[in-house]
Amino acid sequence: MQSLSRAKEYSNSRIEQLRAGLSELSVEFPNAVVVVVGSLARREASGESDLDYFIIQDSEDVDLSLFDKIGAAVQEMGFKAPSVDGAFATVVRKSDFIASIGGGDESNADLTRRMLYLLESEWVMGGNIYEEIFSLIIEAYISDKITQHQLARFFLNDLIRYYRTVCVDFEYKTSEIGKSWGDRNIKLLFSRKLMYFGGVLAAAQTAQSTFTFKRSELKRLLKLPATERLTEICGASAERALKTYDMFLSWAEDPEARDLLRETTQDRTQQTEEFRSIKNIAHHFSWDLQSLFIATYPPSHPIHQAMLL
């Protein structure tokens, strides 16, 4: 799986570059953590990848100069800054980030940041705060009152909610506000689907254990990139799905393929044979994941009921 290996090596080197480049700011702002998400955190980045990040500050008053200084430092290192109108490139107070989960005051951006923090994130500044927040979120999802036979259902339900939100947002962004369709569609079928599936696997592993083990195991598994989590949980059976995913990464690192995806619309009469081939492989990837799920967990495992009821 050459593309996956290249992406992992490239991503690790870029993460270390960011950590070194932000080291002086970490001294100036010891109460802040810079969290990268997306392909870089998943260890799937290439030279074509954007940088998505957000900042959490352990302070009642957010220092807005931190946002500007981080942005300038990131751009000096040759990274493309994320869009400022979404969940990224923003400063969030720690107290707000770990506040109550759900409810009417929670925004789409709040849900996005929290779930990506757990499912595909890495710190590039403020590692100690990053670890502390990670543990606090896990503790919020897994109460000390949970029974031994239960899954981490609170986490699983929020994961399902987030994934369905991503799917609905895809329709809104491409149909209502004119965002590109082809690249978002393929990402939804590969990287977004693997993110979700990897989270489901992690939740399934919390069955039949104490609350302390559930917390530690969920944190351990979620801190693995989703591709590594598949191998950790499913063993050699994951190889087929990962080989298919490696094909997706080979397209993601090819500038011409990325251009093709961005230019492709929902009009099937205008879609190229190459794009239809990628779509077909994406459907096989879904079937591979479904088969892997069934092979990993027997019908009696509680994850099956939890996914339906």
Coordinates of N, CA, C and O in Angstrom, one line a residue, residues 26-187:
S26 N 4.2 28.6 21.5 CA 3.7 27.8 22.7 C 4.2 28.3 24.0 O 3.6 28.2 25.0
V27 N 5.4 29.0 24.0 CA 5.9 29.7 25.2 C 5.1 30.9 25.5 O 4.8 31.2 26.6
E28 N 4.8 31.7 24.4 CA 4.0 32.9 24.6 C 2.6 32.6 25.0 O 2.0 33.4 25.8
F29 N 2.0 31.5 24.5 CA 0.6 31.2 24.8 C 0.6 29.7 25.4 O 0.2 28.8 24.8
P30 N 1.0 29.6 26.7 CA 1.1 28.3 27.3 C -0.3 27.6 27.6 O -0.4 26.5 27.9
N31 N -1.3 28.5 27.5 CA -2.7 28.0 27.8 C -3.5 27.6 26.5 O -4.7 27.6 26.6
A32 N -2.8 27.5 25.4 CA -3.5 27.2 24.2 C -3.0 25.9 23.5 O -1.9 25.5 23.7
V33 N -3.9 25.3 22.8 CA -3.6 24.1 22.0 C -4.1 24.3 20.5 O -5.2 24.9 20.3
V34 N -3.2 24.0 19.6 CA -3.6 24.1 18.2 C -3.8 22.6 17.7 O -2.9 21.8 17.8
V35 N -5.0 22.4 17.2 CA -5.4 21.1 16.8 C -5.6 21.0 15.3 O -6.4 21.7 14.7
V36 N -4.8 20.1 14.7 CA -5.0 19.9 13.3 C -6.0 18.7 13.1 O -5.9 17.7 13.8
V37 N -6.8 18.8 12.1 CA -7.7 17.7 11.7 C -7.6 17.4 10.2 O -6.8 18.0 9.5
G38 N -8.4 16.5 9.7 CA -8.4 16.2 8.3 C -7.3 15.3 7.9 O -6.8 14.5 8.7
S39 N -6.9 15.4 6.6 CA -6.0 14.4 6.1 C -4.6 14.4 6.8 O -4.0 13.4 6.9
L40 N -4.2 15.6 7.2 CA -2.9 15.6 7.9 C -2.9 14.8 9.2 O -2.0 14.0 9.5
A41 N -4.0 15.0 10.0 CA -4.1 14.3 11.3 C -4.4 12.8 11.0 O -4.0 11.9 11.8
R42 N -5.0 12.5 9.9 CA -5.3 11.0 9.6 C -4.0 10.4 9.0 O -4.0 9.2 8.8
R43 N -3.0 11.1 8.8 CA -1.7 10.6 8.2 C -2.0 10.2 6.8 O -1.4 9.2 6.3
E44 N -2.8 11.0 6.1 CA -3.1 10.8 4.7 C -2.9 11.9 3.8 O -3.3 12.0 2.6
A45 N -2.1 12.9 4.2 CA -1.9 14.1 3.5 C -0.9 13.9 2.4 O 0.0 13.0 2.4
S46 N -1.0 14.9 1.4 CA 0.0 14.9 0.3 C 0.3 16.4 0.1 O -0.3 17.3 0.7
G47 N 1.1 16.7 -0.9 CA 1.4 18.1 -1.2 C 0.2 18.9 -1.7 O 0.2 20.1 -1.8
E48 N -0.8 18.1 -2.1 CA -2.1 18.8 -2.6 C -3.1 19.1 -1.5 O -4.1 19.7 -1.7
S49 N -2.8 18.7 -0.2 CA -3.7 18.8 0.8 C -3.8 20.2 1.5 O -2.7 20.9 1.5
D50 N -5.0 20.6 1.9 CA -5.1 21.8 2.7 C -4.8 21.5 4.2 O -4.7 20.3 4.6
L51 N -4.7 22.5 5.0 CA -4.5 22.4 6.4 C -5.7 22.9 7.1 O -6.1 24.1 7.0
D52 N -6.4 22.0 7.9 CA -7.5 22.4 8.7 C -7.1 22.3 10.1 O -6.6 21.3 10.6
Y53 N -7.3 23.4 10.9 CA -7.0 23.5 12.3 C -7.9 24.4 13.0 O -8.6 25.3 12.4
F54 N -8.0 24.2 14.3 CA -8.6 25.2 15.2 C -7.8 25.3 16.5 O -6.9 24.5 16.8
I55 N -8.1 26.3 17.2 CA -7.3 26.6 18.5 C -8.3 26.6 19.7 O -9.4 27.1 19.6
I56 N -7.8 26.0 20.7 CA -8.6 26.0 22.0 C -7.7 26.7 23.0 O -6.5 26.4 23.2
Q57 N -8.3 27.7 23.7 CA -7.5 28.4 24.7 C -8.2 28.2 26.1 O -9.4 28.4 26.3
D58 N -7.4 27.9 27.1 CA -7.8 27.7 28.5 C -7.8 29.0 29.2 O -7.0 29.3 30.0
S59 N -8.8 29.8 28.8 CA -8.9 31.2 29.4 C -10.4 31.7 29.2 O -11.0 31.3 28.2
E60 N -10.8 32.5 30.1 CA -12.2 33.0 30.0 C -12.2 34.1 28.9 O -13.3 34.3 28.3
D61 N -11.1 34.8 28.7 CA -11.0 35.8 27.6 C -10.1 35.3 26.5 O -8.9 35.1 26.7
V62 N -10.7 35.1 25.3 CA -9.9 34.6 24.2 C -9.0 35.8 23.7 O -9.5 36.9 23.5
D63 N -7.7 35.5 23.5 CA -6.8 36.4 23.0 C -6.8 36.4 21.4 O -6.3 35.4 20.8
L64 N -7.4 37.3 20.8 CA -7.6 37.3 19.4 C -6.3 37.4 18.6 O -6.2 37.0 17.5
S65 N -5.2 38.0 19.3 CA -3.9 38.1 18.6 C -3.4 36.7 18.4 O -2.6 36.5 17.5
L66 N -3.8 35.7 19.2 CA -3.3 34.3 19.0 C -3.7 33.8 17.6 O -2.9 33.1 17.0
F67 N -5.0 34.1 17.3 CA -5.5 33.6 16.0 C -4.6 34.1 14.8 O -4.2 33.4 13.9
D68 N -4.3 35.4 14.9 CA -3.5 36.0 13.8 C -2.1 35.5 13.8 O -1.5 35.3 12.7
K69 N -1.5 35.3 15.0 CA -0.1 34.9 15.0 C 0.0 33.4 14.5 O 1.0 33.1 13.8
I70 N -0.9 32.6 14.9 CA -0.9 31.2 14.4 C -1.0 31.2 12.9 O -0.3 30.5 12.2
G71 N -2.0 31.9 12.4 CA -2.2 32.0 11.0 C -1.0 32.4 10.2 O -0.7 31.8 9.2
A72 N -0.3 33.5 10.7 CA 0.9 34.0 10.0 C 2.0 32.9 10.1 O 2.7 32.7 9.1
A73 N 2.2 32.3 11.2 CA 3.2 31.2 11.3 C 2.9 30.1 10.4 O 3.9 29.5 9.8
V74 N 1.7 29.7 10.3 CA 1.3 28.5 9.4 C 1.6 28.9 8.0 O 2.1 28.0 7.2
Q75 N 1.2 30.1 7.6 CA 1.4 30.4 6.2 C 2.9 30.6 5.9 O 3.4 30.3 4.7
E76 N 3.7 31.1 6.8 CA 5.2 31.2 6.6 C 5.8 29.8 6.4 O 6.8 29.7 5.7
M77 N 5.2 28.7 6.9 CA 5.7 27.4 6.7 C 5.2 26.8 5.4 O 5.5 25.6 5.2
G78 N 4.4 27.5 4.7 CA 4.0 27.1 3.4 C 2.7 26.3 3.3 O 2.3 25.7 2.4
F79 N 1.9 26.4 4.4 CA 0.6 25.8 4.5 C -0.5 26.7 4.0 O -0.4 27.9 4.3
K80 N -1.5 26.2 3.4 CA -2.6 27.0 3.0 C -3.6 27.0 4.2 O -4.0 26.0 4.7
A81 N -3.9 28.2 4.6 CA -4.8 28.4 5.7 C -6.2 27.9 5.4 O -6.7 28.1 4.2
P82 N -7.0 27.4 6.3 CA -8.4 26.9 6.1 C -9.3 28.1 5.9 O -9.0 29.3 6.2
S83 N -10.5 27.8 5.4 CA -11.5 28.8 5.3 C -11.9 29.3 6.7 O -12.0 28.6 7.6
V84 N -12.2 30.6 6.8 CA -12.5 31.2 8.1 C -14.0 31.3 8.3 O -14.5 31.8 9.3
D85 N -14.8 30.7 7.4 CA -16.3 30.7 7.6 C -16.9 29.4 8.1 O -18.1 29.2 8.1
G86 N -16.1 28.5 8.5 CA -16.5 27.2 8.9 C -16.2 26.9 10.3 O -16.1 27.8 11.2
A87 N -15.9 25.6 10.6 CA -15.5 25.2 12.0 C -14.1 25.4 12.3 O -13.7 25.2 13.4
F88 N -13.3 25.8 11.3 CA -11.8 25.8 11.4 C -11.3 27.2 11.5 O -12.0 28.2 11.3
A89 N -10.0 27.4 11.7 CA -9.3 28.7 11.8 C -10.0 29.6 12.7 O -10.3 30.7 12.4
T90 N -10.3 29.1 13.9 CA -11.0 29.9 15.0 C -10.4 29.6 16.3 O -9.8 28.5 16.5
V91 N -10.7 30.4 17.3 CA -10.3 30.2 18.7 C -11.5 29.9 19.5 O -12.5 30.7 19.5
V92 N -11.5 28.8 20.3 CA -12.6 28.4 21.1 C -12.1 28.3 22.6 O -11.0 27.9 22.8
R93 N -12.9 28.8 23.5 CA -12.6 28.7 24.9 C -12.7 27.2 25.3 O -13.6 26.5 24.9
K94 N -11.8 26.8 26.1 CA -11.8 25.4 26.6 C -13.1 25.1 27.3 O -13.7 24.0 27.2
S95 N -13.6 26.0 28.2 CA -14.8 25.8 28.9 C -16.0 25.6 28.0 O -16.9 24.8 28.3
D96 N -16.0 26.3 26.8 CA -17.1 26.1 25.9 C -16.9 24.8 25.1 O -17.9 24.1 24.8
F97 N -15.7 24.4 24.8 CA -15.4 23.2 24.0 C -15.9 21.9 24.8 O -16.4 21.0 24.1
I98 N -15.7 21.9 26.1 CA -16.1 20.7 26.9 C -17.4 20.9 27.6 O -17.7 20.1 28.5
A99 N -18.2 21.9 27.2 CA -19.5 22.1 27.8 C -20.4 21.0 27.5 O -20.1 20.0 26.7
S100 N -21.7 21.1 27.9 CA -22.7 20.1 27.7 C -22.8 19.7 26.2 O -22.7 20.5 25.3
I101 N -22.9 18.4 26.0 CA -23.0 17.8 24.7 C -24.4 17.8 24.3 O -25.3 17.3 25.0
G102 N -24.8 18.3 23.1 CA -26.1 18.3 22.6 C -26.8 19.6 23.1 O -26.2 20.5 23.6
G103 N -28.1 19.6 22.9 CA -28.9 20.7 23.4 C -29.1 21.8 22.3 O -28.4 21.8 21.3
G104 N -30.0 22.7 22.6 CA -30.3 23.7 21.6 C -29.2 24.7 21.3 O -29.2 25.4 20.3
D105 N -28.3 24.9 22.3 CA -27.2 25.9 22.1 C -26.0 25.4 21.3 O -25.1 26.1 21.0
E106 N -26.0 24.1 21.0 CA -24.9 23.5 20.3 C -25.0 23.7 18.8 O -26.1 23.4 18.2
S107 N -24.0 24.3 18.2 CA -24.1 24.5 16.8 C -23.5 23.4 16.0 O -22.8 22.5 16.5
N108 N -23.7 23.4 14.7 CA -23.1 22.4 13.8 C -21.6 22.5 13.9 O -20.9 21.4 13.9
A109 N -21.0 23.7 14.0 CA -19.6 23.8 14.1 C -19.1 23.2 15.4 O -18.0 22.6 15.5
D110 N -19.8 23.4 16.5 CA -19.4 22.8 17.8 C -19.3 21.3 17.7 O -18.4 20.6 18.2
L111 N -20.4 20.7 17.1 CA -20.4 19.2 16.9 C -19.2 18.8 16.0 O -18.6 17.8 16.4
T112 N -19.0 19.5 15.0 CA -17.9 19.1 14.1 C -16.6 19.1 14.8 O -15.8 18.2 14.6
R113 N -16.3 20.2 15.5 CA -15.0 20.3 16.1 C -14.8 19.2 17.2 O -13.7 18.6 17.3
R114 N -15.8 18.9 18.0 CA -15.7 17.9 19.0 C -15.5 16.5 18.4 O -14.6 15.7 18.8
M115 N -16.3 16.2 17.4 CA -16.2 14.8 16.8 C -14.9 14.6 16.1 O -14.2 13.6 16.2
L116 N -14.4 15.7 15.3 CA -13.1 15.5 14.7 C -12.0 15.5 15.6 O -11.0 14.8 15.4
Y117 N -12.1 16.2 16.8 CA -11.1 16.1 17.8 C -10.9 14.6 18.2 O -9.8 14.2 18.4
L118 N -12.0 13.9 18.4 CA -11.9 12.5 18.8 C -11.5 11.6 17.6 O -10.8 10.6 17.8
L119 N -12.1 11.8 16.5 CA -12.0 10.9 15.4 C -10.7 11.0 14.5 O -10.3 10.0 14.0
E120 N -10.2 12.2 14.4 CA -9.1 12.4 13.5 C -8.4 13.7 13.8 O -8.4 14.7 13.0
S121 N -7.7 13.8 14.9 CA -7.0 15.0 15.3 C -5.6 14.7 15.8 O -5.3 13.6 16.1
E122 N -4.8 15.8 15.8 CA -3.4 15.7 16.3 C -3.1 17.1 16.8 O -3.5 18.1 16.2
W123 N -2.3 17.2 17.8 CA -1.8 18.5 18.3 C -0.5 18.9 17.6 O 0.3 18.1 17.3
V124 N -0.4 20.2 17.4 CA 0.9 20.8 16.9 C 1.4 21.9 17.8 O 2.5 22.4 17.6
M125 N 0.6 22.2 18.8 CA 1.0 23.1 19.9 C 0.2 22.8 21.1 O -1.0 22.7 21.0
G126 N 0.8 22.8 22.3 CA 0.0 22.6 23.5 C -0.4 21.1 23.7 O -1.6 20.8 24.0
G127 N 0.6 20.2 23.6 CA 0.3 18.8 23.7 C -0.4 18.4 25.1 O -1.2 17.5 25.1
N128 N 0.1 19.0 26.2 CA -0.5 18.6 27.5 C -1.9 19.0 27.6 O -2.7 18.2 28.1
I129 N -2.3 20.2 27.1 CA -3.7 20.6 27.1 C -4.5 19.7 26.2 O -5.7 19.3 26.5
Y130 N -4.0 19.3 25.1 CA -4.6 18.4 24.1 C -5.0 17.1 24.8 O -6.2 16.6 24.7
E131 N -4.1 16.5 25.5 CA -4.3 15.2 26.2 C -5.4 15.4 27.3 O -6.2 14.5 27.5
E132 N -5.3 16.5 28.0 CA -6.3 16.7 29.1 C -7.7 16.8 28.5 O -8.6 16.2 29.0
I133 N -7.8 17.6 27.4 CA -9.2 17.8 26.8 C -9.7 16.5 26.3 O -10.9 16.2 26.4
F134 N -8.8 15.7 25.7 CA -9.2 14.4 25.1 C -9.8 13.5 26.2 O -10.9 13.0 26.0
S135 N -9.2 13.5 27.3 CA -9.7 12.7 28.4 C -11.0 13.2 29.0 O -11.9 12.4 29.3
L136 N -11.1 14.5 29.1 CA -12.3 15.1 29.6 C -13.5 14.8 28.7 O -14.7 14.5 29.2
I137 N -13.3 14.8 27.4 CA -14.4 14.5 26.5 C -14.8 13.0 26.6 O -16.0 12.7 26.6
I138 N -13.8 12.2 26.7 CA -14.1 10.7 26.8 C -14.9 10.5 28.1 O -15.9 9.7 28.2
E139 N -14.5 11.2 29.2 CA -15.2 11.0 30.5 C -16.7 11.5 30.4 O -17.6 11.0 31.1
A140 N -16.9 12.6 29.6 CA -18.2 13.1 29.4 C -19.1 12.1 28.7 O -20.3 12.0 29.0
Y141 N -18.5 11.3 27.8 CA -19.3 10.3 27.0 C -19.5 9.0 27.8 O -20.5 8.3 27.6
I142 N -18.6 8.7 28.7 CA -18.6 7.4 29.4 C -18.7 7.7 30.9 O -17.7 8.0 31.5
S143 N -19.9 7.7 31.4 CA -20.1 8.0 32.8 C -19.6 6.8 33.7 O -19.5 5.7 33.3
D144 N -19.3 7.1 34.9 CA -18.9 6.1 35.9 C -20.1 5.3 36.3 O -19.9 4.3 37.1
K145 N -21.3 5.6 35.9 CA -22.5 4.9 36.2 C -22.8 3.8 35.1 O -23.7 3.0 35.3
I146 N -22.1 3.8 34.1 CA -22.4 2.9 33.0 C -22.2 1.4 33.4 O -21.2 1.2 34.2
T147 N -23.0 0.5 33.0 CA -22.9 -0.9 33.4 C -21.9 -1.6 32.5 O -21.5 -1.1 31.4
Q148 N -21.4 -2.7 33.0 CA -20.3 -3.4 32.3 C -20.7 -3.9 31.0 O -19.9 -3.8 30.0
H149 N -21.9 -4.3 30.8 CA -22.3 -4.9 29.5 C -22.6 -3.9 28.4 O -22.6 -4.2 27.2
Q150 N -22.8 -2.6 28.8 CA -23.2 -1.6 27.9 C -22.0 -1.1 27.0 O -20.8 -1.1 27.4
L151 N -22.3 -0.7 25.8 CA -21.4 0.0 24.9 C -21.3 1.4 25.3 O -22.1 1.9 26.1
A152 N -20.4 2.1 24.7 CA -20.3 3.6 24.9 C -21.3 4.2 24.0 O -21.1 4.8 23.0
R153 N -22.6 4.0 24.4 CA -23.7 4.4 23.5 C -23.8 5.9 23.3 O -24.3 6.4 22.3
F154 N -23.5 6.7 24.3 CA -23.6 8.1 24.2 C -22.6 8.6 23.1 O -23.0 9.4 22.2
F155 N -21.4 8.1 23.1 CA -20.5 8.4 22.1 C -21.0 7.9 20.7 O -20.9 8.7 19.7
L156 N -21.5 6.7 20.7 CA -21.9 6.1 19.4 C -23.1 6.9 18.8 O -23.1 7.2 17.6
N157 N -24.0 7.3 19.7 CA -25.1 8.1 19.2 C -24.7 9.4 18.6 O -25.2 9.9 17.6
D158 N -23.7 10.1 19.3 CA -23.2 11.3 18.8 C -22.4 11.2 17.5 O -22.5 12.0 16.6
L159 N -21.7 10.1 17.4 CA -21.0 9.7 16.1 C -22.0 9.5 15.0 O -21.8 10.1 13.9
I160 N -23.1 8.8 15.2 CA -24.1 8.6 14.2 C -24.7 9.9 13.8 O -24.9 10.2 12.6
R161 N -25.0 10.8 14.8 CA -25.6 12.1 14.5 C -24.6 12.9 13.7 O -25.0 13.6 12.7
Y162 N -23.3 12.9 14.0 CA -22.4 13.7 13.2 C -22.2 13.2 11.8 O -22.3 14.0 10.8
Y163 N -22.1 11.9 11.6 CA -22.0 11.3 10.3 C -23.2 11.7 9.4 O -23.1 12.0 8.2
R164 N -24.4 11.5 10.0 CA -25.6 11.9 9.2 C -25.6 13.4 8.9 O -26.1 13.8 7.8
T165 N -25.1 14.2 9.8 CA -25.0 15.6 9.6 C -24.1 15.9 8.4 O -24.4 16.8 7.5
V166 N -23.0 15.2 8.3 CA -22.0 15.4 7.2 C -22.7 15.0 5.9 O -22.6 15.7 4.9
C167 N -23.5 13.9 5.9 CA -24.2 13.5 4.7 C -25.2 14.5 4.2 O -25.3 14.9 3.1
V168 N -26.0 15.1 5.2 CA -27.0 16.1 4.9 C -26.3 17.4 4.4 O -26.7 18.0 3.4
D169 N -25.2 17.8 5.1 CA -24.5 19.0 4.7 C -23.9 18.9 3.3 O -23.8 19.9 2.6
F170 N -23.6 17.6 2.9 CA -23.1 17.4 1.5 C -24.1 17.9 0.5 O -23.9 18.6 -0.5
E171 N -25.4 17.4 0.7 CA -26.5 17.8 -0.2 C -26.7 19.3 -0.2 O -26.9 19.9 -1.2
Y172 N -26.6 19.9 1.0 CA -26.9 21.4 1.1 C -25.7 22.1 0.4 O -26.0 23.0 -0.4
K173 N -24.5 21.8 0.7 CA -23.4 22.5 0.1 C -23.3 22.4 -1.4 O -23.0 23.4 -2.1
T174 N -23.6 21.2 -1.9 CA -23.5 21.0 -3.4 C -24.8 21.5 -4.1 O -24.7 21.9 -5.3
S175 N -25.9 21.4 -3.5 CA -27.2 21.7 -4.2 C -27.6 23.1 -3.9 O -28.1 23.8 -4.9
E176 N -27.4 23.6 -2.7 CA -28.0 24.9 -2.4 C -27.0 26.1 -2.5 O -27.4 27.2 -2.9
I177 N -25.7 25.8 -2.2 CA -24.8 26.9 -2.3 C -23.7 26.7 -3.3 O -22.7 27.5 -3.3
G178 N -23.8 25.7 -4.2 CA -23.0 25.6 -5.3 C -21.5 25.2 -5.1 O -20.7 25.4 -6.0
K179 N -21.3 24.5 -4.0 CA -19.9 23.9 -3.8 C -19.7 22.8 -4.8 O -20.6 22.2 -5.3
S180 N -18.4 22.5 -5.1 CA -18.0 21.5 -6.1 C -18.6 20.1 -5.6 O -18.6 19.8 -4.4
W181 N -19.0 19.3 -6.6 CA -19.7 18.1 -6.2 C -18.8 16.9 -6.3 O -18.8 16.1 -5.3
G182 N -18.0 16.7 -7.3 CA -17.3 15.5 -7.5 C -16.3 15.1 -6.4 O -16.3 14.0 -5.9
D183 N -15.5 16.1 -6.0 CA -14.5 15.8 -5.0 C -15.1 15.6 -3.6 O -14.7 14.7 -2.9
R184 N -16.2 16.3 -3.3 CA -16.9 16.1 -2.1 C -17.6 14.7 -2.0 O -17.7 14.1 -1.0
N185 N -18.1 14.3 -3.2 CA -18.8 13.0 -3.3 C -17.8 11.9 -3.0 O -18.1 11.0 -2.2
I186 N -16.7 12.0 -3.6 CA -15.7 10.9 -3.5 C -15.1 10.9 -2.0 O -14.9 9.8 -1.5
K187 N -14.9 12.0 -1.5 CA -14.4 12.1 -0.1 C -15.5 11.5 0.9 O -15.1 10.8 1.8

